Tab-separated table of C-alpha atoms in Angstrom:
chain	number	residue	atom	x	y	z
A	1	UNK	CA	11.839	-7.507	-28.843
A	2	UNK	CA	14.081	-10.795	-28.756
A	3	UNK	CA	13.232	-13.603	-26.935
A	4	UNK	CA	15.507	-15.771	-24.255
A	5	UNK	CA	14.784	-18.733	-22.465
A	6	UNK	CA	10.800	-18.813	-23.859
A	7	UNK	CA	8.640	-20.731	-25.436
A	8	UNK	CA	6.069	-19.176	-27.184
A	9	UNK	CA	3.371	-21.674	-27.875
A	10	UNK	CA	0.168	-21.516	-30.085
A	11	UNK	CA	-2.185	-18.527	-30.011
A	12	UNK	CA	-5.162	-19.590	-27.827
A	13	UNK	CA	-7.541	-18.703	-30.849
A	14	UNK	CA	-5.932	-20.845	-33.542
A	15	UNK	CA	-8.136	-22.929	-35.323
A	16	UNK	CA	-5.150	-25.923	-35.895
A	17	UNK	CA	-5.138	-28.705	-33.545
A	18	UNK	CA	-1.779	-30.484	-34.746
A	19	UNK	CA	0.799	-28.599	-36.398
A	20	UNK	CA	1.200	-27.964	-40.110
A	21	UNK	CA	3.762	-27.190	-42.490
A	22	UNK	CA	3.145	-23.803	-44.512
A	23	UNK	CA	3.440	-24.678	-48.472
A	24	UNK	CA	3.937	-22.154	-51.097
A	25	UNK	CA	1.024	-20.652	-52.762
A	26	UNK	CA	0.333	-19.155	-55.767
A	27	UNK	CA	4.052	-20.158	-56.730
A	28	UNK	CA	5.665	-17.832	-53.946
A	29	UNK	CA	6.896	-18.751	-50.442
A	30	UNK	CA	4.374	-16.916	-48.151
A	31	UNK	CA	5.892	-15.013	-45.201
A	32	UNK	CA	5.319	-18.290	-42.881
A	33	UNK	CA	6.784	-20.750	-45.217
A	34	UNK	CA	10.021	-18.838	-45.224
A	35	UNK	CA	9.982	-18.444	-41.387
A	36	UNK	CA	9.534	-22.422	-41.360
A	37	UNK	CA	12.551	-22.895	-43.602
A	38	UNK	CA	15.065	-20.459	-41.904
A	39	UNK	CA	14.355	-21.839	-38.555
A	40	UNK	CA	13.634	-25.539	-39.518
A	41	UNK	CA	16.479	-25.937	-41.287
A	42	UNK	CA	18.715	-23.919	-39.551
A	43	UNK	CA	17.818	-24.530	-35.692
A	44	UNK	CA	19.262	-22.223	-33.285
A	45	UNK	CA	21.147	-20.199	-35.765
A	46	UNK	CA	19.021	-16.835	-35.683
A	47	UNK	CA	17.527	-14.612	-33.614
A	48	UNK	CA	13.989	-12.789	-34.518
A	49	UNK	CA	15.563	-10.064	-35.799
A	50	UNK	CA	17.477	-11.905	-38.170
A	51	UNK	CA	14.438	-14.428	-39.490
A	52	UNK	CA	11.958	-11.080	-40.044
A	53	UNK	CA	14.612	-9.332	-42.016
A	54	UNK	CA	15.838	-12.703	-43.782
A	55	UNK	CA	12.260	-13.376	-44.668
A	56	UNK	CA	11.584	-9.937	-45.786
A	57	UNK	CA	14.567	-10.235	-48.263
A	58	UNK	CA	13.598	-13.176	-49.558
A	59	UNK	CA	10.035	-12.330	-49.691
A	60	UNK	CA	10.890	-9.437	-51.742
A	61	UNK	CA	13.775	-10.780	-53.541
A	62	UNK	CA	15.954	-8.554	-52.708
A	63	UNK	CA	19.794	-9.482	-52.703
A	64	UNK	CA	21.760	-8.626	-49.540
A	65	UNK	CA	24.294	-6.370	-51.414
A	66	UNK	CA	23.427	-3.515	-48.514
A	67	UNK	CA	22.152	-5.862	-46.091
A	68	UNK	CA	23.422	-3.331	-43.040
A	69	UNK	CA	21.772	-0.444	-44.099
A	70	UNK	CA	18.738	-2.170	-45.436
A	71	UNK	CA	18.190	-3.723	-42.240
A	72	UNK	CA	19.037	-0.470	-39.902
A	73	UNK	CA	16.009	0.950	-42.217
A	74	UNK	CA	14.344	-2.288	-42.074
A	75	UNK	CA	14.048	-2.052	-38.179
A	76	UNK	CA	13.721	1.902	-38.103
A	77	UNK	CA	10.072	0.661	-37.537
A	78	UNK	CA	8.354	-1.062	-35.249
A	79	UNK	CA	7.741	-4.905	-35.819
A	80	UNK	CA	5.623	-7.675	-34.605
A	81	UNK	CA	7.310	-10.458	-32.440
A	82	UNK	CA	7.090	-14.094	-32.563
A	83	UNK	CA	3.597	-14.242	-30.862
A	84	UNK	CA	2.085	-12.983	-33.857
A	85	UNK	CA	4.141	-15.092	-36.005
A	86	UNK	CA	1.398	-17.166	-38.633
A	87	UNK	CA	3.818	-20.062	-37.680
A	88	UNK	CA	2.108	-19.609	-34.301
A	89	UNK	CA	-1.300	-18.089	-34.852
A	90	UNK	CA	-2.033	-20.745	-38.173
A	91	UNK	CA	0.255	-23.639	-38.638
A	92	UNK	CA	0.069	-25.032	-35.135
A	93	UNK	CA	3.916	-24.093	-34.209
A	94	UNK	CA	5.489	-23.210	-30.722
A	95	UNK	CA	9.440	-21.381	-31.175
A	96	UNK	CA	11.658	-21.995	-28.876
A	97	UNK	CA	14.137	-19.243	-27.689
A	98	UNK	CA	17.150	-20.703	-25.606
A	99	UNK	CA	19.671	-18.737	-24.130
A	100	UNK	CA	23.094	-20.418	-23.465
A	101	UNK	CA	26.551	-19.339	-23.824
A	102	UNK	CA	26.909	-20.776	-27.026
A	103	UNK	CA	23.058	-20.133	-28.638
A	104	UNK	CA	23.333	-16.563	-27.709
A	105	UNK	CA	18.877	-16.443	-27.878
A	106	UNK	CA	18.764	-18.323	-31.013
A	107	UNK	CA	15.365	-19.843	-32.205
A	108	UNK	CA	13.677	-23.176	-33.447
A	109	UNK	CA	10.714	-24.610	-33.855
A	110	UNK	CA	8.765	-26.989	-32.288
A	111	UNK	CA	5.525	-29.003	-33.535
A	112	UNK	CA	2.230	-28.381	-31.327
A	113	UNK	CA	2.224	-32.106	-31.175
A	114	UNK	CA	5.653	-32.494	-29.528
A	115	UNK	CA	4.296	-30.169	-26.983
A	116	UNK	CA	1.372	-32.216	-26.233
A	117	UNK	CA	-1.113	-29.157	-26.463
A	118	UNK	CA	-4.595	-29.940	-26.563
């Protein structure tokens, strides 16, 4: 599923009350700290699709020789959307998913704070 015009906010049963950025641990980017730094840094430029299979390459370390056929297999299963994103469920982060001629559904991020969520 890809997201248009939506803003998926915080899970209702996150613990966070102001948004926080995901750090590395154990000396490797965790699965949220990648998602923060392909959409941070790169806002409006990818769709879900392309941050789970982006993060799952770099998670992985894997280079993007076959990226078409890695992904096609990537994708052959099912996979969980931006609700259950730790982004949104942990760190306190709402993703924004505009549709206009020009974004084409693209995502970025948004603090909790911005969105004045109590």
């Amino acid at each position: 599923m890809s997201y248009k015009n939506t803003l998926i906010t915080i899970s209702e049963d996150s613990k966070v009350t102001s948004a926080k950025v995901p750090v590395i641990k154990n000396e490797k980017p965790t699965i949220a700290y990648i998602d923060h730094e392909l959409i941070n840094n790169n806002p409006y430029k990818f769709t879900q699709e392309d941050v789970q299979f982006k993060t799952y390459l770099i998670k992985n370390q894997i280079e993007e020789e076959n990226a078409a056929e890695l992904r096609e297999r990537f994708f052959s299963k099912s996979k969980a959307c931006f609700r259950a994103s730790p982004l949104v469920k942990n760190y306190g982060w709402g993703i924004n998913a505009k549709t206009a001629f020009f974004l084409k559904g693209y995502k970025a991020i948004n603090f909790l704070d911005v969105l004045n969520v109590d």
